[in-house]
Coordinates of C-alpha atoms and ligand atoms in Angstrom, one line a residue:
X12 CA -31.1 -98.5 39.2
X13 CA -28.3 -98.4 36.6
X14 CA -27.5 -101.5 34.8
X15 CA -23.8 -102.5 34.7
X16 CA -22.5 -102.6 31.3
X17 CA -19.6 -105.0 31.0
X18 CA -17.6 -106.5 28.2
X19 CA -19.6 -109.7 28.6
X20 CA -22.9 -107.9 28.4
X21 CA -21.9 -106.4 25.1
X22 CA -20.0 -109.2 23.6
X23 CA -22.7 -111.6 22.8
X24 CA -25.1 -109.1 21.5
X25 CA -25.6 -108.7 17.9
X26 CA -26.6 -105.0 17.8
X27 CA -27.7 -103.1 21.0
X28 CA -29.9 -100.2 20.7
X29 CA -30.0 -97.2 23.1
X30 CA -31.8 -94.2 23.3
X31 CA -28.6 -92.1 23.6
X32 CA -24.8 -92.9 23.0
X33 CA -22.4 -90.3 24.3
X34 CA -18.9 -90.7 22.9
X35 CA -16.1 -89.7 25.1
X36 CA -15.8 -89.1 28.8
X37 CA -13.7 -86.2 29.5
X38 CA -15.1 -83.2 31.4
X39 CA -18.0 -83.0 28.8
X40 CA -19.2 -86.4 28.2
X41 CA -19.0 -87.3 31.9
X42 CA -20.7 -84.0 32.8
X43 CA -23.5 -84.9 30.4
X44 CA -23.8 -88.5 31.9
X45 CA -24.1 -87.0 35.5
X46 CA -27.0 -84.6 34.2
X47 CA -28.8 -87.4 32.4
X48 CA -28.6 -89.6 35.4
X49 CA -30.0 -87.0 37.5
X50 CA -32.8 -86.3 35.1
X51 CA -33.6 -90.0 35.5
X52 CA -32.8 -91.2 32.1
X53 CA -31.4 -94.7 32.1
X54 CA -31.2 -95.8 28.4
X55 CA -27.9 -94.1 27.5
X56 CA -24.2 -95.3 27.4
X57 CA -20.8 -93.4 27.3
X58 CA -18.5 -95.2 24.9
X59 CA -14.9 -94.2 26.0
X60 CA -11.8 -95.2 23.9
X61 CA -9.6 -95.0 27.1
X62 CA -9.8 -97.2 30.3
X63 CA -10.9 -94.4 32.4
X64 CA -12.8 -91.1 32.6
X65 CA -10.8 -87.9 32.2
X66 CA -10.1 -87.3 28.6
X67 CA -7.4 -84.7 28.0
X68 CA -6.4 -85.0 31.6
X69 CA -6.1 -88.7 31.6
X70 CA -4.0 -88.7 28.3
X71 CA -1.7 -85.7 28.9
X72 CA 0.6 -86.9 31.7
X73 CA 3.8 -85.3 30.6
X74 CA 6.3 -83.7 33.1
X75 CA 5.1 -80.5 34.4
X76 CA 1.4 -80.9 33.1
X77 CA -0.9 -78.6 35.0
X78 CA -4.1 -76.3 34.4
X79 CA -3.7 -72.7 33.0
X80 CA -7.0 -71.7 34.7
X81 CA -7.3 -71.8 38.6
X82 CA -8.9 -75.1 39.6
X83 CA -11.7 -73.2 41.9
X84 CA -13.1 -72.2 38.4
X85 CA -11.8 -75.2 36.4
X86 CA -14.1 -77.6 37.9
X87 CA -17.8 -78.4 37.8
X88 CA -20.2 -75.9 39.5
X89 CA -22.1 -78.8 40.9
X90 CA -19.0 -80.5 42.5
X91 CA -16.9 -77.8 44.0
X92 CA -13.6 -79.3 45.5
X93 CA -12.6 -77.3 48.8
X94 CA -9.5 -79.6 49.0
X95 CA -7.6 -78.1 45.9
X96 CA -3.9 -78.0 47.0
X97 CA -2.9 -74.9 45.0
X98 CA -4.3 -72.3 42.6
X99 CA -3.3 -74.0 39.3
X100 CA -3.6 -77.7 40.1
X101 CA -1.3 -80.4 38.4
X102 CA -2.6 -83.0 36.1
X103 CA -2.8 -85.8 38.6
X104 CA -5.0 -83.8 41.0
X105 CA -7.3 -82.7 38.2
X106 CA -7.6 -86.4 37.0
X107 CA -8.2 -87.5 40.7
X108 CA -10.9 -85.0 41.0
X109 CA -12.6 -86.2 37.7
X110 CA -12.5 -89.6 38.8
X111 CA -13.8 -88.8 42.1
X112 CA -16.8 -87.0 40.7
X113 CA -17.6 -90.1 38.4
X114 CA -17.5 -92.2 41.4
X115 CA -19.6 -89.7 43.8
X116 CA -22.3 -89.5 41.1
X117 CA -22.2 -93.2 40.4
X118 CA -22.0 -92.9 36.5
X119 CA -19.2 -95.4 36.0
X120 CA -21.6 -98.2 35.2
X121 CA -23.0 -96.1 32.4
X122 CA -19.7 -96.3 30.7
X123 CA -18.0 -98.9 28.3
X124 CA -14.4 -98.3 28.5
X125 CA -11.6 -99.3 25.9
X126 CA -14.3 -99.0 23.5
X127 CA -13.2 -97.2 20.4
X128 CA -15.9 -95.8 18.1
X129 CA -15.0 -96.5 14.6
X130 CA -17.7 -95.1 12.5
X131 CA -21.1 -93.5 12.9
X132 CA -23.8 -93.5 10.1
X133 CA -27.2 -92.0 9.9
X134 CA -29.8 -94.2 8.6
X135 CA -32.7 -92.3 7.2
X136 CA -35.1 -95.3 7.0
X137 CA -34.8 -96.3 10.6
X138 CA -34.0 -92.7 11.7
X139 CA -31.3 -94.2 13.9
X140 CA -27.4 -93.8 14.0
X141 CA -25.6 -96.9 13.5
X142 CA -22.6 -96.8 15.7
X143 CA -19.7 -99.3 15.0
X144 CA -16.9 -99.9 17.7
X145 CA -14.3 -102.3 18.5
X146 CA -16.7 -103.9 20.9
X147 CA -19.6 -104.5 18.7
X148 CA -22.2 -102.5 16.9
X149 CA -24.8 -100.1 18.4
X150 CA -27.9 -98.3 17.1
X151 CA -29.1 -95.1 18.8
X152 CA -31.9 -92.5 18.5
X153 CA -29.4 -89.7 19.4
X154 CA -25.7 -89.4 19.5
X155 CA -23.7 -87.0 21.4
X156 CA -20.0 -86.4 20.4
X157 CA -18.0 -85.3 23.4
X158 CA -14.7 -86.1 21.9
X159 CA -13.1 -82.6 22.3
X160 CA -10.8 -80.6 20.1
X161 CA -7.7 -81.7 21.8
X162 CA -7.6 -85.3 21.7
X163 CA -5.9 -86.5 18.2
X164 CA -2.1 -85.7 18.4
X165 CA -0.8 -84.0 15.6
X166 CA 2.7 -85.2 14.3
X167 CA 4.8 -82.7 12.3
X168 CA 5.2 -83.6 8.7
X169 CA 8.9 -83.5 8.6
X170 CA 11.1 -85.3 6.0
X171 CA 12.8 -88.4 7.5
X172 CA 10.8 -88.2 10.6
X173 CA 10.0 -92.1 10.5
X174 CA 13.7 -92.8 10.2
X175 CA 14.8 -91.5 13.7
X176 CA 16.2 -94.4 15.6
X177 CA 15.9 -92.9 19.1
X178 CA 13.0 -92.4 21.6
X179 CA 10.2 -90.6 20.0
X180 CA 6.9 -89.6 21.3
X181 CA 4.1 -86.8 21.4
X182 CA 3.5 -84.8 24.5
X183 CA 0.0 -86.2 24.9
X184 CA 1.3 -89.8 24.7
X185 CA 4.2 -89.6 27.0
X186 CA 6.4 -92.5 27.5
X187 CA 7.0 -93.0 31.1
X188 CA 9.2 -96.2 30.4
X189 CA 11.5 -93.6 28.7
X190 CA 14.2 -92.1 31.2
X191 CA 15.4 -88.9 29.5
X192 CA 18.0 -88.1 32.4
X193 CA 21.4 -87.6 31.1
X194 CA 20.3 -87.8 27.4
X195 CA 20.5 -85.3 24.6
X196 CA 16.9 -84.3 23.9
X197 CA 15.0 -82.3 21.4
X198 CA 11.6 -80.7 22.1
X199 CA 9.8 -79.7 18.8
X200 CA 7.1 -76.9 19.3
X201 CA 6.8 -74.0 21.9
X202 CA 3.0 -74.0 22.8
X203 CA 1.3 -74.6 26.1
X204 CA 2.4 -78.1 26.3
X205 CA 6.2 -77.5 25.4
X206 CA 6.7 -74.5 27.9
X207 CA 5.5 -76.8 30.8
X208 CA 7.7 -79.7 29.5
X209 CA 10.9 -77.8 29.0
X210 CA 11.3 -76.8 32.5
X211 CA 10.3 -79.9 33.8
X212 CA 13.2 -81.9 32.1
X213 CA 15.9 -79.2 31.5
X214 CA 17.6 -79.9 34.9
X215 CA 18.0 -83.6 34.3
X216 CA 18.9 -84.2 30.7
X217 CA 22.4 -83.7 29.3
X218 CA 21.4 -81.3 26.7
X219 CA 18.1 -80.0 25.4
X220 CA 17.4 -78.2 22.0
X221 CA 14.1 -76.4 21.7
X222 CA 12.8 -76.2 18.2
X223 CA 10.9 -73.0 18.0
X224 CA 8.9 -71.9 15.0
X225 CA 6.9 -69.1 16.6
X226 CA 7.9 -67.5 20.0
X227 CA 4.8 -67.5 22.1
X228 CA 3.8 -64.7 24.7
X229 CA 4.4 -65.5 28.3
X230 CA 2.8 -63.9 31.3
X231 CA 3.5 -64.6 34.9
X232 CA 1.9 -67.5 36.5
X233 CA 0.3 -66.6 39.9
X234 CA 0.4 -70.0 41.3
X235 CA 0.7 -70.7 44.9
X236 CA -0.2 -73.6 47.4
X237 CA -3.3 -72.8 49.4
X238 CA -2.8 -72.3 53.2
X239 CA -4.6 -74.7 55.6
X240 CA -6.9 -71.7 56.8
X241 CA -7.9 -71.0 53.3
X242 CA -8.9 -74.6 52.7
X243 CA -10.7 -74.7 55.9
X244 CA -12.6 -71.6 54.9
X245 CA -13.5 -73.1 51.5
X246 CA -14.8 -76.1 53.1
X247 CA -16.6 -74.6 56.1
X248 CA -17.7 -71.1 55.6
X249 CA -20.5 -71.0 53.4
X250 CA -20.3 -69.1 50.2
X251 CA -16.5 -68.7 50.4
X252 CA -15.7 -71.0 47.6
X253 CA -18.5 -69.7 45.4
X254 CA -17.1 -66.2 46.1
X255 CA -13.4 -67.1 45.1
X256 CA -14.8 -68.7 42.0
X257 CA -16.9 -65.7 41.0
X258 CA -13.9 -63.5 41.6
X259 CA -11.7 -65.7 39.4
X260 CA -14.5 -65.8 36.6
X261 CA -15.0 -62.0 36.7
X262 CA -11.2 -61.2 36.5
X263 CA -10.7 -63.6 33.6
X264 CA -13.8 -62.4 31.7
X265 CA -12.5 -58.8 31.6
X266 CA -9.9 -60.1 29.2
X267 CA -12.6 -60.7 26.5
X268 CA -12.8 -56.8 26.0
X269 CA -9.4 -56.8 24.6
X270 CA -9.2 -60.2 23.0
X271 CA -12.5 -60.0 21.1
X272 CA -13.7 -56.6 21.0
X273 CA -10.9 -53.9 21.3
X274 CA -7.5 -55.6 20.5
X275 CA -5.3 -52.5 21.1
X276 CA -6.2 -52.9 24.8
X277 CA -4.0 -55.8 24.7
X278 CA -1.1 -53.5 24.7
X279 CA -1.2 -53.6 28.6
X280 CA -0.5 -57.4 28.7
X281 CA 2.3 -57.0 26.1
X282 CA 3.9 -54.6 28.2
X283 CA 3.7 -56.9 31.2
X284 CA 5.0 -59.9 28.9
X285 CA 8.0 -57.7 27.7
X286 CA 9.0 -56.6 31.1
X287 CA 8.8 -60.3 32.2
X288 CA 11.2 -61.4 29.2
X289 CA 13.5 -58.7 30.0
X290 CA 13.7 -59.8 33.6
X291 CA 14.0 -63.5 33.0
X292 CA 16.4 -63.7 30.1
X293 CA 19.8 -62.4 30.6
X294 CA 21.5 -63.1 27.0
X295 CA 20.4 -60.3 24.5
X296 CA 20.7 -62.8 21.7
X297 CA 18.4 -65.4 23.2
X298 CA 16.0 -62.6 24.3
X299 CA 15.7 -61.3 20.5
X300 CA 15.1 -64.8 19.4
X301 CA 12.2 -65.5 21.8
X302 CA 10.5 -62.0 21.5
X303 CA 7.1 -62.7 19.7
X304 CA 6.4 -60.8 16.6
X305 CA 2.5 -60.7 16.8
X306 CA -0.1 -59.0 19.0
X307 CA -0.5 -60.7 22.3
X308 CA -3.5 -62.9 22.3
X309 CA -3.5 -63.7 18.8
X310 CA -2.2 -67.3 19.9
X311 CA -3.1 -68.4 23.2
X312 CA -1.3 -66.4 26.0
X313 CA 0.9 -68.8 28.0
X314 CA 1.8 -68.6 31.7
X315 CA 5.0 -69.7 33.1
X316 CA 7.5 -68.5 35.7
X317 CA 10.0 -71.4 34.8
X318 CA 10.1 -71.5 31.0
X319 CA 12.4 -68.5 30.3
X320 CA 14.9 -69.3 33.1
X321 CA 15.1 -73.0 31.6
X322 CA 15.8 -71.4 28.2
X323 CA 18.5 -69.3 30.0
X324 CA 20.3 -72.4 31.0
X325 CA 23.7 -73.3 29.7
X326 CA 22.5 -76.9 28.5
X327 CA 19.7 -75.6 26.7
X328 CA 19.5 -74.1 23.2
X329 CA 16.7 -72.3 21.4
X330 CA 16.9 -73.4 17.6
X331 CA 14.9 -71.2 15.2
X332 CA 16.4 -72.1 11.9
X333 CA 13.5 -74.3 10.9
X334 CA 14.0 -78.1 10.6
X335 CA 15.0 -79.5 7.4
X336 CA 15.3 -83.1 7.9
X337 CA 15.2 -85.7 10.8
X338 CA 17.9 -88.5 10.5
X339 CA 18.4 -91.7 12.5
X340 CA 20.4 -89.9 15.3
X341 CA 20.0 -86.2 14.5
X342 CA 18.0 -83.3 13.4
X343 CA 19.2 -81.1 10.6
X344 CA 18.1 -77.4 10.2
X345 CA 17.7 -75.3 7.2
X346 CA 21.0 -73.7 7.5
X347 CA 22.7 -77.3 7.2
X348 CA 23.6 -77.5 11.0
X349 CA 23.2 -81.2 12.3
X350 CA 22.5 -81.7 16.0
X351 CA 22.7 -85.3 17.3
X352 CA 19.9 -86.4 19.7
X353 CA 19.0 -89.5 21.6
X354 CA 15.3 -88.5 22.0
X355 CA 12.7 -86.3 20.4
X356 CA 9.6 -85.2 22.2
X357 CA 7.0 -83.5 19.7
X358 CA 4.9 -81.1 21.3
X359 CA 3.2 -80.1 18.3
X360 CA -0.5 -79.9 19.1
X361 CA -3.5 -81.5 17.9
X362 CA -5.7 -82.1 14.9
X363 CA -8.1 -79.4 15.9
X364 CA -9.9 -78.4 12.6
X365 CA -9.0 -81.6 10.8
X366 CA -9.8 -84.5 13.2
X367 CA -9.5 -87.8 12.0
X368 CA -12.7 -88.7 13.8
X369 CA -14.6 -86.5 11.3
X370 CA -13.9 -88.9 8.6
X371 CA -15.9 -91.6 10.4
X372 CA -19.2 -89.8 10.8
X373 CA -21.5 -89.9 8.0
X374 CA -24.8 -87.8 7.9
X375 CA -28.0 -87.4 6.3
X376 CA -26.8 -87.1 2.6
X377 CA -24.1 -89.7 3.0
X378 CA -21.1 -87.2 3.4
X379 CA -18.9 -87.3 6.3
X380 CA -18.1 -84.4 8.6
X381 CA -14.8 -84.1 6.8
X382 CA -16.5 -83.6 3.4
X383 CA -19.0 -81.1 4.8
X384 CA -16.4 -79.2 6.7
X385 CA -14.1 -79.2 3.5
X386 CA -17.2 -77.6 1.9
X387 CA -18.4 -75.0 4.2
X388 CA -15.6 -74.9 7.0
X389 CA -16.2 -76.2 10.4
X390 CA -19.5 -74.6 11.0
X391 CA -22.3 -75.5 13.6
X392 CA -25.1 -74.0 15.5
X393 CA -24.3 -72.8 19.0
X394 CA -21.4 -75.3 18.8
X395 CA -24.0 -78.1 19.6
X396 CA -25.6 -79.2 16.3
X397 CA -24.5 -79.3 12.6
X398 CA -27.0 -79.3 9.6
X399 CA -26.9 -82.6 7.7
X400 CA -26.3 -84.7 11.1
X401 CA -29.8 -85.2 12.4
X402 CA -30.1 -86.5 16.0
X403 CA -26.6 -85.8 16.8
X404 CA -25.3 -83.0 19.1
X405 CA -21.9 -81.9 20.0
X406 CA -20.3 -81.0 23.1
X407 CA -17.2 -78.9 22.3
X408 CA -18.3 -78.3 18.5
X409 CA -17.4 -75.5 16.4
X410 CA -16.7 -71.9 18.0
X411 CA -17.0 -72.8 21.8
X412 CA -13.4 -72.9 22.6
X413 CA -11.6 -70.4 24.8
X414 CA -8.1 -69.2 25.6
X415 CA -9.0 -66.9 28.6
X416 CA -11.0 -68.8 31.1
X417 CA -12.5 -72.1 32.1
X418 CA -13.8 -74.6 29.3
X419 CA -15.8 -76.3 32.0
X420 CA -18.0 -73.2 32.0
X421 CA -18.6 -73.6 28.3
X422 CA -19.2 -77.3 28.8
X423 CA -21.8 -76.9 31.4
X424 CA -23.7 -74.2 29.0
X425 CA -23.7 -76.9 26.5
X426 CA -24.9 -79.5 28.8
X427 CA -27.8 -77.3 29.7
X428 CA -28.7 -77.0 26.2
X429 CA -28.2 -80.4 25.0
X430 CA -29.9 -82.2 28.1
X431 CA -32.8 -79.8 27.3
X432 CA -32.7 -81.0 23.5
X433 CA -32.9 -84.7 24.6
X434 CA -35.7 -83.9 26.9
X435 CA -37.6 -81.9 24.3
X436 CA -36.9 -85.0 21.9
X437 CA -38.7 -87.3 24.3
X438 CA -41.4 -85.0 25.4
X439 CA -42.5 -84.1 22.0
X440 CA -42.4 -87.6 20.6
X441 CA -39.8 -86.4 18.0
X442 CA -38.1 -89.0 15.4
X443 CA -35.6 -86.5 13.9
X444 CA -34.3 -83.2 14.7
X445 CA -31.8 -81.2 12.5
X446 CA -30.8 -77.9 12.8
X447 CA -31.9 -75.7 9.8
X448 CA -29.1 -74.7 7.4
X449 CA -30.3 -71.2 6.9
X450 CA -30.3 -70.9 10.7
X451 CA -26.9 -72.3 10.9
X452 CA -25.7 -69.8 8.2
X453 CA -27.3 -66.9 9.8
X454 CA -25.7 -67.8 13.2
X455 CA -22.1 -68.1 11.6
X456 CA -22.4 -64.9 9.6
X457 CA -23.0 -63.1 12.7
X458 CA -20.2 -65.0 14.7
X459 CA -17.5 -64.3 11.8
X460 CA -18.5 -60.7 11.7
X461 CA -17.8 -60.4 15.5
X462 CA -14.5 -62.4 14.8
X463 CA -13.3 -60.0 12.2
X464 CA -12.4 -57.3 14.8
X465 CA -10.9 -60.0 17.3
X466 CA -7.2 -60.1 18.1
X467 CA -7.3 -63.8 16.6
X468 CA -8.0 -62.1 13.3
X469 CA -6.1 -59.0 13.4
X470 CA -3.1 -60.0 15.7
X471 CA -0.9 -61.0 12.7
X472 CA -0.3 -64.6 13.7
X473 CA -0.9 -68.1 12.2
X474 CA -2.8 -70.2 14.8
X475 CA -4.8 -73.5 15.0
X476 CA -7.7 -71.3 15.8
X477 CA -8.2 -70.8 12.0
X478 CA -9.3 -73.4 9.5
X479 CA -8.0 -74.0 6.2
X480 CA -10.5 -71.2 4.7
X481 CA -9.0 -68.7 7.0
X482 CA -12.0 -68.7 9.3
X483 CA -11.9 -68.8 13.0
X484 CA -14.0 -72.0 13.6
X485 CA -12.8 -72.8 17.1
X486 CA -13.3 -69.8 19.3
X487 CA -16.3 -68.2 21.0
X488 CA -16.1 -64.4 20.2
X489 CA -18.0 -62.9 23.1
X490 CA -18.3 -62.9 26.9
X491 CA -18.8 -66.5 28.2
X492 CA -22.1 -65.3 29.9
X493 CA -23.5 -64.6 26.6
X494 CA -22.9 -68.1 25.4
X495 CA -24.4 -69.3 28.8
X496 CA -27.5 -67.1 27.9
X497 CA -28.1 -68.5 24.3
X498 CA -27.8 -72.0 25.6
X499 CA -30.1 -71.8 28.6
X500 CA -33.0 -73.6 26.7
X501 CA -33.1 -75.6 23.7
X502 CA -34.5 -73.5 20.8
X503 CA -36.5 -76.1 19.1
X504 CA -37.6 -73.5 16.4
X505 CA -34.2 -73.4 15.0
X506 CA -34.6 -77.0 14.0
X507 CA -36.6 -79.0 11.4
X508 CA -38.3 -81.9 13.3
X509 CA -40.3 -84.9 12.4
X510 CA -42.5 -87.0 14.5
X511 CA -43.5 -90.6 14.4
X512 CA -47.0 -89.6 13.0
X513 CA -45.2 -87.7 10.1
X514 CA -43.3 -91.1 9.4
X515 CA -46.3 -93.2 8.9
X516 CA -48.1 -90.6 7.1
X517 CA -45.2 -89.8 4.7
X518 CA -42.3 -92.2 4.1
X519 CA -39.9 -89.2 3.2
X520 CA -40.5 -88.1 6.8
X521 CA -42.1 -84.6 6.0
X522 CA -40.7 -81.7 8.2
X523 CA -43.1 -80.2 10.8
X524 CA -42.8 -76.7 12.0
X525 CA -42.1 -76.3 15.6
X526 CA -44.7 -74.6 17.6
Ligands
N01_29 O1 -0.1 -77.4 21.1 P1 0.1 -76.0 20.3 P2 -0.1 -77.6 22.5 N1 7.7 -77.7 13.2 O2 -0.8 -76.3 18.8 C1 4.7 -76.1 16.9 C2 -4.3 -76.7 25.5 N2 -3.3 -76.9 26.6 O3 -0.4 -79.0 22.8 O4 3.3 -71.8 16.7 C3 7.9 -77.1 14.2 O5 -0.5 -74.9 20.9 C4 3.7 -74.9 16.8 O6 4.4 -73.7 16.2 P3 3.6 -72.6 15.5 C5 -4.5 -75.3 25.4 O7 -5.7 -75.1 24.7 C6 -3.6 -76.3 27.8 O8 1.2 -77.0 23.2 O9 2.5 -73.2 14.9 N3 7.1 -76.6 15.2 C7 3.7 -74.7 18.4 O10 4.7 -74.0 18.9 C8 -3.5 -75.2 24.0 O11 -3.7 -74.2 23.1 C9 -2.7 -76.7 28.9 O12 4.6 -71.9 14.6 C10 5.8 -77.1 14.8 C11 3.5 -76.1 18.8 O13 4.2 -77.0 17.9 C12 -3.7 -76.5 23.3 O14 -3.8 -77.5 24.4 C13 -1.5 -77.3 28.5 C14 5.4 -77.9 14.0 C15 2.0 -76.7 19.1 O15 1.5 -75.8 19.8 C16 -2.7 -77.2 22.5 O16 -1.2 -76.8 23.1 C17 -1.2 -77.8 27.4 C18 6.4 -78.2 13.0 N4 6.0 -78.9 11.7 C19 -2.2 -77.8 26.4 N5 4.1 -78.1 14.0 C20 -3.0 -76.1 30.1 O17 -4.0 -75.7 30.5 C21 3.6 -77.4 15.0 N6 4.7 -76.9 15.8 C22 -1.8 -75.8 30.7

């Protein structure tokens, strides 16, 4: 029976101890909470800063928000949904799905919502994490960070940005009280979010300036509503939905060959994208402006059938001169042109390799994750553990990201691994578990070696996949089934561990070698 954790039960307690704390309840944290519940584990809590589950799908409510991966694949393998209304679902439908899964598996009671984690510090004496939040303090034997890479909006550092007097918001914090209809609007950025926003608002605003720093590559979006017979087949004919899921998975996985192993193969996609550009943009000047200058795949390949036609509208301009300054009512570009606007939408992405959350997590040697990453780059082991951070696991940690297929597949691989790690921790009576630095180093050397020949390194673009050391610390460099293979079981031998017996024999908690 799960115990309901309400604000009242927490408010009056000085410090509450838990076996495991999970931070964040997007696809990742929620999935792990379900797995732990299924394993009969009771003593854990998910701390979620929002007021509901869903993570990025709860937060990104901008007009046009939808998924780039077909929903039959972009969903939990244990909670298939035969009711998807179309191949590429919209945000509302995905968020409704995530909420329904939380309800179906009865894990809401294991959540503390509106709980902002302000810090986590390893205490070597108690061998516990001390977690501070706006809803009181906690201690935990193990902590799992499931905050994800796309949660902290990145505001551009542009001169005068704070002096803008009109409406101003980030794509991931859309202000639904603001009505952009009939207004002069600027969208800064041309990434995955912007190319969905632009066509969604172009028809209703008076004028739209799209500030493009780098032209993205666009491919067709093979989106369509599912017909009733298809939905009935998904629901009633055994295996049909699994088959559809497998077919989507296999088709998408073939992209890995070009992206990660042999980038010249990406030329085929490039030809497709160029043909689309030629077809959808009439004005040769505009066509030139939006033609990318790097190998396709180097930055995330975007899919849209509506973006180019929106740019081709008479009330839309693509501005490529670079922003010099933002003033109270206008944006000034480097060529000196001043364009008046009533509202600015910044679709400038997220703090991926420099998340502010890293500053609040302090590991074994007293350094924060930010300091550790400053030193060695954003490195980890199987995206799930980081040396110097004992008893802490990461869902969506370093080098597990993807551009071509479903992140939920990677998340479920990590859930296998971390759930097994937590079970191992318990079954072996461990007190601490920390990945060996030498193992982590060897893992990362192999990873970076693989990445050198990938399109992300050779494609001639600057992307948020790379950290300030120039290393790709965000993407998985191989087939996703390979990641599934290496995360199938928790490999305790890669970790230094201590037990309670060690602690009583040796105050400095000597290391025991795994059997
Ligand atoms: O962010 P981005 P996003 N001045 O970082 C530009 C996922 N996602 O929110 O390319 C001017 O991709 C920047 O320019 P440049 C998906 O994983 C998924 O769009 O760096 N421009 C770029 O054009 C995606 O990859 C879905 O030169 C500035 C844009 O802003 C990730 O989220 C939908 C600037 C940022 O693009 C992030 O996508 C949406 C500046 N100072 C998002 N700073 C779906 O599945 C940045 N830019 C559909």
